[in-house]
PDB file of C-alpha atoms in Angstrom:
ATOM      1  CA  GLY A 667     -10.513 -11.590   6.768  1.00  0.00           C
ATOM      2  CA  MET A 668     -10.288 -15.434   7.134  1.00  0.00           C
ATOM      3  CA  GLU A 669     -12.128 -17.707   9.437  1.00  0.00           C
ATOM      4  CA  ILE A 670     -11.818 -21.536   9.547  1.00  0.00           C
ATOM      5  CA  GLY A 671     -14.024 -24.215  11.242  1.00  0.00           C
ATOM      6  CA  GLY A 672     -14.789 -27.830  10.984  1.00  0.00           C
ATOM      7  CA  GLN A 673     -12.343 -30.330  12.683  1.00  0.00           C
ATOM      8  CA  LEU A 674     -11.940 -31.896   8.965  1.00  0.00           C
ATOM      9  CA  THR A 675     -10.866 -28.445   7.193  1.00  0.00           C
ATOM     10  CA  ASP A 676      -7.449 -28.411   5.795  1.00  0.00           C
ATOM     11  CA  MET A 677      -6.695 -25.538   3.581  1.00  0.00           C
ATOM     12  CA  ALA A 678      -3.894 -23.770   1.791  1.00  0.00           C
ATOM     13  CA  TRP A 679      -3.626 -19.919   0.827  1.00  0.00           C
ATOM     14  CA  LYS A 680      -0.432 -19.146  -1.081  1.00  0.00           C
ATOM     15  CA  ARG A 681      -0.552 -15.669  -1.553  1.00  0.00           C
ATOM     16  CA  GLY A 682      -2.810 -12.493  -1.042  1.00  0.00           C
ATOM     17  CA  VAL A 683      -3.873  -9.730   1.321  1.00  0.00           C
ATOM     18  CA  ILE A 684      -6.015  -9.328   4.064  1.00  0.00           C
ATOM     19  CA  TRP A 685      -6.639  -5.499   5.004  1.00  0.00           C
ATOM     20  CA  SER A 686      -8.540  -3.308   6.902  1.00  0.00           C
ATOM     21  CA  ASN A 687     -11.141  -5.727   8.207  1.00  0.00           C
ATOM     22  CA  LEU A 688     -13.013  -4.939  11.086  1.00  0.00           C
ATOM     23  CA  TYR A 689     -12.913  -8.430  12.826  1.00  0.00           C
ATOM     24  CA  GLY A 690      -8.916  -9.092  12.444  1.00  0.00           C
ATOM     25  CA  GLY A 691      -6.812 -10.738   9.898  1.00  0.00           C
ATOM     26  CA  ILE A 692      -7.150 -14.508  10.306  1.00  0.00           C
ATOM     27  CA  SER A 693      -9.201 -17.019  12.802  1.00  0.00           C
ATOM     28  CA  ALA A 694      -8.925 -20.487  13.095  1.00  0.00           C
ATOM     29  CA  ASP A 695     -11.230 -22.019  15.519  1.00  0.00           C
ATOM     30  CA  GLU A 696     -10.972 -25.609  14.441  1.00  0.00           C
ATOM     31  CA  GLY A 697      -9.185 -27.061  11.349  1.00  0.00           C
ATOM     32  CA  THR A 698      -5.797 -26.291   9.676  1.00  0.00           C
ATOM     33  CA  LEU A 699      -4.886 -23.440   7.552  1.00  0.00           C
ATOM     34  CA  SER A 700      -1.469 -23.096   5.911  1.00  0.00           C
ATOM     35  CA  VAL A 701      -0.802 -19.471   4.797  1.00  0.00           C
ATOM     36  CA  SER A 702       2.321 -18.021   2.962  1.00  0.00           C
ATOM     37  CA  ASN A 703       3.670 -15.261   0.881  1.00  0.00           C
ATOM     38  CA  SER A 704       1.000 -13.198   1.896  1.00  0.00           C
ATOM     39  CA  ILE A 705       0.205  -9.597   3.621  1.00  0.00           C
ATOM     40  CA  ILE A 706      -1.901  -9.559   6.662  1.00  0.00           C
ATOM     41  CA  HIS A 707      -2.756  -6.588   8.704  1.00  0.00           C
ATOM     42  CA  ALA A 708      -4.825  -5.802  11.751  1.00  0.00           C
ATOM     43  CA  LEU A 709      -6.620  -2.805  12.893  1.00  0.00           C
ATOM     44  CA  SER A 710      -6.765  -1.590  16.417  1.00  0.00           C
ATOM     45  CA  ASN A 711      -8.619  -4.041  18.912  1.00  0.00           C
ATOM     46  CA  THR A 712      -8.391  -6.853  16.314  1.00  0.00           C
ATOM     47  CA  TYR A 713      -5.843  -9.471  15.874  1.00  0.00           C
ATOM     48  CA  ILE A 714      -3.779 -10.373  13.152  1.00  0.00           C
ATOM     49  CA  TYR A 715      -4.332 -14.096  13.970  1.00  0.00           C
ATOM     50  CA  ALA A 716      -6.451 -15.386  16.547  1.00  0.00           C
ATOM     51  CA  VAL A 717      -6.305 -19.499  16.789  1.00  0.00           C
ATOM     52  CA  GLY A 718      -8.858 -21.371  18.904  1.00  0.00           C
ATOM     53  CA  LEU A 719      -8.705 -25.131  18.871  1.00  0.00           C
ATOM     54  CA  GLY A 720      -7.370 -25.002  14.988  1.00  0.00           C
ATOM     55  CA  VAL A 721      -3.826 -24.605  13.666  1.00  0.00           C
ATOM     56  CA  ILE A 722      -2.015 -21.997  11.522  1.00  0.00           C
ATOM     57  CA  HIS A 723       0.795 -22.968   9.633  1.00  0.00           C
ATOM     58  CA  ALA A 724       2.259 -19.580   8.412  1.00  0.00           C
ATOM     59  CA  ASN A 725       5.450 -18.281   6.938  1.00  0.00           C
ATOM     60  CA  PHE A 726       7.030 -15.740   4.747  1.00  0.00           C
ATOM     61  CA  ASN A 727       4.320 -13.062   5.633  1.00  0.00           C
ATOM     62  CA  CYS A 728       4.444  -9.493   6.093  1.00  0.00           C
ATOM     63  CA  LEU A 729       2.447  -8.643   9.191  1.00  0.00           C
ATOM     64  CA  TRP A 730       1.078  -5.532  10.090  1.00  0.00           C
ATOM     65  CA  LYS A 731      -0.972  -3.881  13.101  1.00  0.00           C
ATOM     66  CA  GLU A 732      -1.906  -0.262  13.787  1.00  0.00           C
ATOM     67  CA  GLY A 733      -2.470   1.017  17.410  1.00  0.00           C
ATOM     68  CA  GLN A 734      -1.189  -0.784  20.424  1.00  0.00           C
ATOM     69  CA  VAL A 735      -3.401  -4.153  19.391  1.00  0.00           C
ATOM     70  CA  ARG A 736      -1.207  -7.007  20.546  1.00  0.00           C
ATOM     71  CA  PRO A 737      -0.742  -9.100  17.127  1.00  0.00           C
ATOM     72  CA  MET A 738      -1.851 -12.469  18.161  1.00  0.00           C
ATOM     73  CA  ARG A 739      -4.191 -14.397  20.811  1.00  0.00           C
ATOM     74  CA  ASP A 740      -4.838 -17.935  21.439  1.00  0.00           C
ATOM     75  CA  THR A 741      -8.964 -17.825  21.942  1.00  0.00           C
ATOM     76  CA  TYR A 742      -9.055 -21.156  23.712  1.00  0.00           C
ATOM     77  CA  ARG A 743      -6.662 -20.337  26.532  1.00  0.00           C
ATOM     78  CA  SER A 744      -7.371 -16.439  26.505  1.00  0.00           C
ATOM     79  CA  VAL A 745      -3.943 -15.697  25.774  1.00  0.00           C
ATOM     80  CA  ASP A 746      -2.455 -12.881  24.301  1.00  0.00           C
ATOM     81  CA  PHE A 747       1.069 -12.606  22.211  1.00  0.00           C
ATOM     82  CA  ALA A 748       2.877  -9.589  22.759  1.00  0.00           C
ATOM     83  CA  ASN A 749       4.969  -9.653  19.749  1.00  0.00           C
ATOM     84  CA  LEU A 750       5.788 -11.951  16.907  1.00  0.00           C
ATOM     85  CA  LYS A 751       8.591 -13.940  18.807  1.00  0.00           C
ATOM     86  CA  GLU A 752       6.169 -14.995  21.447  1.00  0.00           C
ATOM     87  CA  TRP A 753       3.928 -16.430  18.495  1.00  0.00           C
ATOM     88  CA  GLN A 754       6.781 -18.082  17.019  1.00  0.00           C
ATOM     89  CA  GLU A 755       8.139 -19.601  19.984  1.00  0.00           C
ATOM     90  CA  ASN A 756       4.179 -21.136  20.967  1.00  0.00           C
ATOM     91  CA  LYS A 757       2.873 -21.683  18.082  1.00  0.00           C
ATOM     92  CA  ASN A 758       5.964 -22.814  15.796  1.00  0.00           C
ATOM     93  CA  SER A 759       4.758 -20.575  13.222  1.00  0.00           C
ATOM     94  CA  ASP A 760       6.175 -17.814  10.991  1.00  0.00           C
ATOM     95  CA  ALA A 761       9.460 -18.371  11.206  1.00  0.00           C
ATOM     96  CA  PHE A 762      10.838 -16.579   8.228  1.00  0.00           C
ATOM     97  CA  SER A 763       7.670 -13.654   8.525  1.00  0.00           C
ATOM     98  CA  VAL A 764       8.333  -9.962   9.556  1.00  0.00           C
ATOM     99  CA  LEU A 765       6.267  -7.191  11.146  1.00  0.00           C
ATOM    100  CA  ILE A 766       6.639  -4.084   9.014  1.00  0.00           C
ATOM    101  CA  ASP A 767       4.431  -1.586   6.835  1.00  0.00           C
ATOM    102  CA  PRO A 768       4.324  -3.239   3.540  1.00  0.00           C
ATOM    103  CA  LEU A 769       4.022   0.407   1.610  1.00  0.00           C
ATOM    104  CA  LEU A 770       1.033  -0.349  -0.332  1.00  0.00           C
ATOM    105  CA  GLY A 771       0.294   1.574  -3.289  1.00  0.00           C
ATOM    106  CA  ASN A 772      -2.972   3.028  -1.860  1.00  0.00           C
ATOM    107  CA  GLN A 773      -4.703   0.394  -0.132  1.00  0.00           C
ATOM    108  CA  ALA A 774      -7.420   2.928   0.505  1.00  0.00           C
ATOM    109  CA  ALA A 775      -8.233   3.169  -3.123  1.00  0.00           C
ATOM    110  CA  GLY A 776      -7.870  -0.918  -3.512  1.00  0.00           C
ATOM    111  CA  ASP A 777      -4.361  -0.516  -4.877  1.00  0.00           C
ATOM    112  CA  PHE A 778      -2.344  -3.133  -3.092  1.00  0.00           C
ATOM    113  CA  HIS A 779       0.986  -3.557  -5.327  1.00  0.00           C
ATOM    114  CA  LEU A 780       3.797  -2.722  -3.177  1.00  0.00           C
ATOM    115  CA  LYS A 781       5.757   0.736  -3.581  1.00  0.00           C
ATOM    116  CA  SER A 782       9.154   0.490  -5.497  1.00  0.00           C
ATOM    117  CA  GLN A 783      11.563   3.043  -6.579  1.00  0.00           C
ATOM    118  CA  ALA A 784      12.541   0.442  -9.337  1.00  0.00           C
ATOM    119  CA  GLY A 785       8.866   0.249 -10.586  1.00  0.00           C
ATOM    120  CA  ARG A 786       5.314  -0.421  -9.283  1.00  0.00           C
ATOM    121  CA  TYR A 787       2.628  -1.109 -11.530  1.00  0.00           C
ATOM    122  CA  SER A 788      -0.029   1.505 -11.964  1.00  0.00           C
ATOM    123  CA  SER A 789      -2.831   1.662 -14.777  1.00  0.00           C
ATOM    124  CA  GLY A 790      -0.789  -0.278 -17.059  1.00  0.00           C
ATOM    125  CA  SER A 791       2.420   1.200 -16.728  1.00  0.00           C
ATOM    126  CA  PHE A 792       5.378   1.041 -14.118  1.00  0.00           C
ATOM    127  CA  VAL A 793       5.686   4.155 -12.183  1.00  0.00           C
ATOM    128  CA  LEU A 794       8.207   5.012  -9.490  1.00  0.00           C
ATOM    129  CA  ASP A 795       7.832   5.647  -6.052  1.00  0.00           C
ATOM    130  CA  PRO A 796      10.123   7.425  -3.414  1.00  0.00           C
ATOM    131  CA  VAL A 797      10.454   4.609  -1.264  1.00  0.00           C
ATOM    132  CA  THR A 798      10.799   0.707  -1.758  1.00  0.00           C
ATOM    133  CA  SER A 799       8.469  -1.759   0.121  1.00  0.00           C
ATOM    134  CA  TRP A 800      10.598  -4.799   2.353  1.00  0.00           C
ATOM    135  CA  ALA A 801       7.677  -7.054   1.048  1.00  0.00           C
ATOM    136  CA  ILE A 802       9.880  -7.115  -2.413  1.00  0.00           C
ATOM    137  CA  ASP A 803      11.482 -10.481  -2.478  1.00  0.00           C
ATOM    138  CA  ALA A 804      10.550 -11.333   0.832  1.00  0.00           C
ATOM    139  CA  GLY A 805       8.824 -14.752  -0.210  1.00  0.00           C
ATOM    140  CA  GLY A 806       9.346 -18.474  -0.028  1.00  0.00           C
ATOM    141  CA  PHE A 807      12.751 -19.098  -0.831  1.00  0.00           C
ATOM    142  CA  SER A 808      12.187 -21.845  -3.014  1.00  0.00           C
ATOM    143  CA  ASP A 809       8.626 -20.369  -4.568  1.00  0.00           C
ATOM    144  CA  ASP A 810       8.503 -19.754  -8.018  1.00  0.00           C
ATOM    145  CA  PHE A 811       9.102 -16.008  -9.027  1.00  0.00           C
ATOM    146  CA  SER A 812       9.224 -16.706 -12.766  1.00  0.00           C
ATOM    147  CA  GLY A 813       6.367 -14.600 -13.775  1.00  0.00           C
ATOM    148  CA  GLU A 814       7.610 -11.460 -12.338  1.00  0.00           C
ATOM    149  CA  PRO A 815       9.116  -8.961 -14.640  1.00  0.00           C
ATOM    150  CA  ALA A 816      12.734  -7.787 -14.558  1.00  0.00           C
ATOM    151  CA  PRO A 817      14.401  -7.028 -12.365  1.00  0.00           C
ATOM    152  CA  ASN A 818      12.829  -9.472  -9.804  1.00  0.00           C
ATOM    153  CA  GLY A 819      15.698 -10.362  -7.482  1.00  0.00           C
ATOM    154  CA  GLY A 820      15.308 -13.718  -7.962  1.00  0.00           C
ATOM    155  CA  ARG A 821      12.564 -14.424  -5.313  1.00  0.00           C
ATOM    156  CA  ILE A 822       8.647 -14.162  -4.877  1.00  0.00           C
ATOM    157  CA  ASN A 823       7.283 -10.683  -3.688  1.00  0.00           C
ATOM    158  CA  LEU A 824       4.657 -11.017  -1.126  1.00  0.00           C
ATOM    159  CA  GLY A 825       0.607 -10.170  -1.963  1.00  0.00           C
ATOM    160  CA  VAL A 826      -1.644 -10.376  -4.356  1.00  0.00           C
ATOM    161  CA  GLU A 827       1.208  -9.392  -7.266  1.00  0.00           C
ATOM    162  CA  GLY A 828       3.875 -12.120  -6.383  1.00  0.00           C
ATOM    163  CA  ASN A 829       4.693 -14.091  -9.347  1.00  0.00           C
ATOM    164  CA  THR A 830       2.722 -12.240 -11.931  1.00  0.00           C
ATOM    165  CA  ALA A 831       3.284  -9.589 -14.610  1.00  0.00           C
ATOM    166  CA  GLU A 832       2.523  -6.685 -12.154  1.00  0.00           C
ATOM    167  CA  ALA A 833       4.984  -7.499  -9.746  1.00  0.00           C
ATOM    168  CA  SER A 834       7.024  -4.372  -8.418  1.00  0.00           C
ATOM    169  CA  LYS A 835      10.286  -4.685  -9.469  1.00  0.00           C
ATOM    170  CA  SER A 836      13.301  -5.072  -7.387  1.00  0.00           C
ATOM    171  CA  LEU A 837      15.535  -2.100  -6.467  1.00  0.00           C
ATOM    172  CA  THR A 838      19.375  -3.168  -7.639  1.00  0.00           C
ATOM    173  CA  ASN A 839      21.310  -0.091  -7.099  1.00  0.00           C
ATOM    174  CA  ASN A 840      20.974   1.683  -3.471  1.00  0.00           C
ATOM    175  CA  PRO A 841      22.300  -1.551  -1.547  1.00  0.00           C
ATOM    176  CA  ALA A 842      20.350  -1.730   1.609  1.00  0.00           C
ATOM    177  CA  LEU A 843      19.696  -4.319   4.538  1.00  0.00           C
ATOM    178  CA  TYR A 844      16.976  -4.656   7.166  1.00  0.00           C
ATOM    179  CA  THR A 845      17.091  -6.541  10.446  1.00  0.00           C
ATOM    180  CA  ALA A 846      13.386  -8.806  10.335  1.00  0.00           C
ATOM    181  CA  SER A 847      14.067 -10.809  13.137  1.00  0.00           C
ATOM    182  CA  LEU A 848      13.052  -9.426  16.240  1.00  0.00           C
ATOM    183  CA  ASN A 849      12.044  -6.229  15.212  1.00  0.00           C
ATOM    184  CA  ASP A 850       9.441  -5.384  17.319  1.00  0.00           C
ATOM    185  CA  GLY A 851      10.723  -7.134  20.351  1.00  0.00           C
ATOM    186  CA  GLY A 852      10.931 -10.792  22.156  1.00  0.00           C
ATOM    187  CA  THR A 853      12.967 -12.556  24.394  1.00  0.00           C
ATOM    188  CA  VAL A 854      16.105 -14.776  23.113  1.00  0.00           C
ATOM    189  CA  GLY A 855      16.721 -17.391  25.596  1.00  0.00           C
ATOM    190  CA  ASN A 856      18.148 -20.254  23.607  1.00  0.00           C
ATOM    191  CA  TRP A 857      18.642 -20.559  20.029  1.00  0.00           C
ATOM    192  CA  GLN A 858      17.399 -17.862  17.591  1.00  0.00           C
ATOM    193  CA  THR A 859      17.262 -17.488  13.940  1.00  0.00           C
ATOM    194  CA  LEU A 860      18.453 -13.925  12.973  1.00  0.00           C
ATOM    195  CA  TYR A 861      17.121 -13.009   9.637  1.00  0.00           C
ATOM    196  CA  TRP A 862      17.565 -10.194   7.448  1.00  0.00           C
ATOM    197  CA  PHE A 863      16.562  -8.859   4.049  1.00  0.00           C
ATOM    198  CA  ALA A 864      19.057  -7.616   1.532  1.00  0.00           C
ATOM    199  CA  ARG A 865      18.753  -5.528  -1.795  1.00  0.00           C
ATOM    200  CA  GLY A 866      20.757  -3.856  -4.437  1.00  0.00           C
ATOM    201  CA  MET A 867      23.632  -6.410  -3.066  1.00  0.00           C
ATOM    202  CA  SER A 868      26.095  -8.795  -5.158  1.00  0.00           C
ATOM    203  CA  SER A 869      27.221 -12.234  -4.373  1.00  0.00           C
ATOM    204  CA  THR A 870      30.525 -11.257  -3.378  1.00  0.00           C
ATOM    205  CA  ASN A 871      29.151  -8.356  -0.250  1.00  0.00           C
ATOM    206  CA  ARG A 872      30.183 -10.317   2.758  1.00  0.00           C
ATOM    207  CA  LEU A 873      27.716  -9.275   6.097  1.00  0.00           C
ATOM    208  CA  ARG A 874      28.666  -9.144  10.073  1.00  0.00           C
ATOM    209  CA  LEU A 875      26.037  -9.618  12.563  1.00  0.00           C
ATOM    210  CA  ASP A 876      26.674  -8.047  15.893  1.00  0.00           C
ATOM    211  CA  TYR A 877      24.893  -7.811  19.182  1.00  0.00           C
ATOM    212  CA  GLN A 878      24.617  -5.130  21.955  1.00  0.00           C
ATOM    213  CA  ALA A 879      23.636  -6.110  25.547  1.00  0.00           C
ATOM    214  CA  ASN A 880      22.283  -2.816  26.514  1.00  0.00           C
ATOM    215  CA  ASP A 881      23.132   1.116  24.901  1.00  0.00           C
ATOM    216  CA  GLU A 882      26.105   1.418  26.938  1.00  0.00           C
ATOM    217  CA  ALA A 883      27.642  -2.144  26.240  1.00  0.00           C
ATOM    218  CA  PRO A 884      30.118  -2.602  23.183  1.00  0.00           C
ATOM    219  CA  TRP A 885      29.117  -4.165  20.165  1.00  0.00           C
ATOM    220  CA  GLN A 886      30.047  -7.826  19.873  1.00  0.00           C
ATOM    221  CA  THR A 887      30.397  -9.794  16.713  1.00  0.00           C
ATOM    222  CA  ILE A 888      28.307 -12.737  15.906  1.00  0.00           C
ATOM    223  CA  ALA A 889      29.093 -13.648  13.075  1.00  0.00           C
ATOM    224  CA  THR A 890      31.427 -12.711   9.587  1.00  0.00           C
ATOM    225  CA  ASP A 891      31.256 -13.398   5.884  1.00  0.00           C
ATOM    226  CA  LEU A 892      27.951 -14.019   5.538  1.00  0.00           C
ATOM    227  CA  ILE A 893      25.901 -14.087   2.144  1.00  0.00           C
ATOM    228  CA  PRO A 894      23.547 -11.021   1.973  1.00  0.00           C
ATOM    229  CA  THR A 895      20.911 -14.007   0.422  1.00  0.00           C
ATOM    230  CA  GLN A 896      21.775 -16.617   3.118  1.00  0.00           C
ATOM    231  CA  GLN A 897      18.775 -18.018   4.693  1.00  0.00           C
ATOM    232  CA  GLY A 898      19.374 -16.514   8.246  1.00  0.00           C
ATOM    233  CA  TYR A 899      21.701 -17.333  10.693  1.00  0.00           C
ATOM    234  CA  LEU A 900      21.105 -19.740  13.829  1.00  0.00           C
ATOM    235  CA  TRP A 901      22.446 -18.253  16.629  1.00  0.00           C
ATOM    236  CA  HIS A 902      22.971 -19.139  20.393  1.00  0.00           C
ATOM    237  CA  PRO A 903      23.469 -16.288  22.785  1.00  0.00           C
ATOM    238  CA  THR A 904      25.579 -16.296  26.232  1.00  0.00           C
ATOM    239  CA  ASN A 905      24.425 -13.426  27.542  1.00  0.00           C
ATOM    240  CA  PRO A 906      21.538 -13.174  30.310  1.00  0.00           C
ATOM    241  CA  PRO A 907      18.363 -11.870  28.287  1.00  0.00           C
ATOM    242  CA  SER A 908      17.808  -8.366  28.315  1.00  0.00           C
ATOM    243  CA  PRO A 909      14.806  -5.913  27.317  1.00  0.00           C
ATOM    244  CA  ILE A 910      16.858  -3.127  25.660  1.00  0.00           C
ATOM    245  CA  ALA A 911      19.173  -5.542  23.890  1.00  0.00           C
ATOM    246  CA  ARG A 912      19.383  -5.679  19.783  1.00  0.00           C
ATOM    247  CA  TRP A 913      21.604  -7.019  16.740  1.00  0.00           C
ATOM    248  CA  ARG A 914      22.179  -5.313  13.745  1.00  0.00           C
ATOM    249  CA  VAL A 915      23.341  -6.421  10.210  1.00  0.00           C
ATOM    250  CA  MET A 916      25.915  -4.829   7.857  1.00  0.00           C
ATOM    251  CA  ASP A 917      28.191  -4.869   5.326  1.00  0.00           C
ATOM    252  CA  GLN A 918      31.761  -5.897   6.079  1.00  0.00           C
ATOM    253  CA  ALA A 919      33.170  -3.576   3.674  1.00  0.00           C
ATOM    254  CA  ASN A 920      31.097  -0.445   3.869  1.00  0.00           C
ATOM    255  CA  THR A 921      29.501  -0.557   7.495  1.00  0.00           C
ATOM    256  CA  ASN A 922      27.380   2.677   6.594  1.00  0.00           C
ATOM    257  CA  ILE A 923      25.162  -0.315   4.871  1.00  0.00           C
TER     258      ILE A 923
END
């Protein structure tokens, strides 16, 4: 894992993987740490982030936990955050991060390449996987991706190999969408950025966002005519918060996507 301390500490970590550390992912007792384009994992009974008097400025990360662990903790106030949404609101961090299994090649053997149906680097060549990681093309909107092999999706991958010749390739067929925001729950009482991942889609595709208050309620349209690469949609809900509400993103011309 990673731990920073000292009031004057100011560090930036721009790409990497923290996996299966016995003491959790990142701890900031004091100082400031900026972390992006990374994959951070926590075992049961540990935390992805533990923050004391320090500050973590994080964004565009793939976060993953095992078991029933609460993903983040404020150690100074002895407060656990139950989901990514609580962390985002209380620490103003990870606005465009996602809590999802990164689908690594073989983490037990130290292979942290992202699985891809279009090609994952392995022992000098690219192999095809049966699944594709959503950590591909999930990095910073303006970060350099020119070092990645084609097809690269026009956006940096998360993890160690982002913007390198060993970056996993982007899937250009088999269109798919993934709802990144609120995928592990959370309460929305005010403005909320709804953020999604898209792959295998063109600039001519148009998306629709819907909201459902509960399993029996009708779906309500939030927005239409959005492009797949749009950097989220800022939404102000008018319904009361509901613990079983959900949202979805779909292609307007093909609602099976």
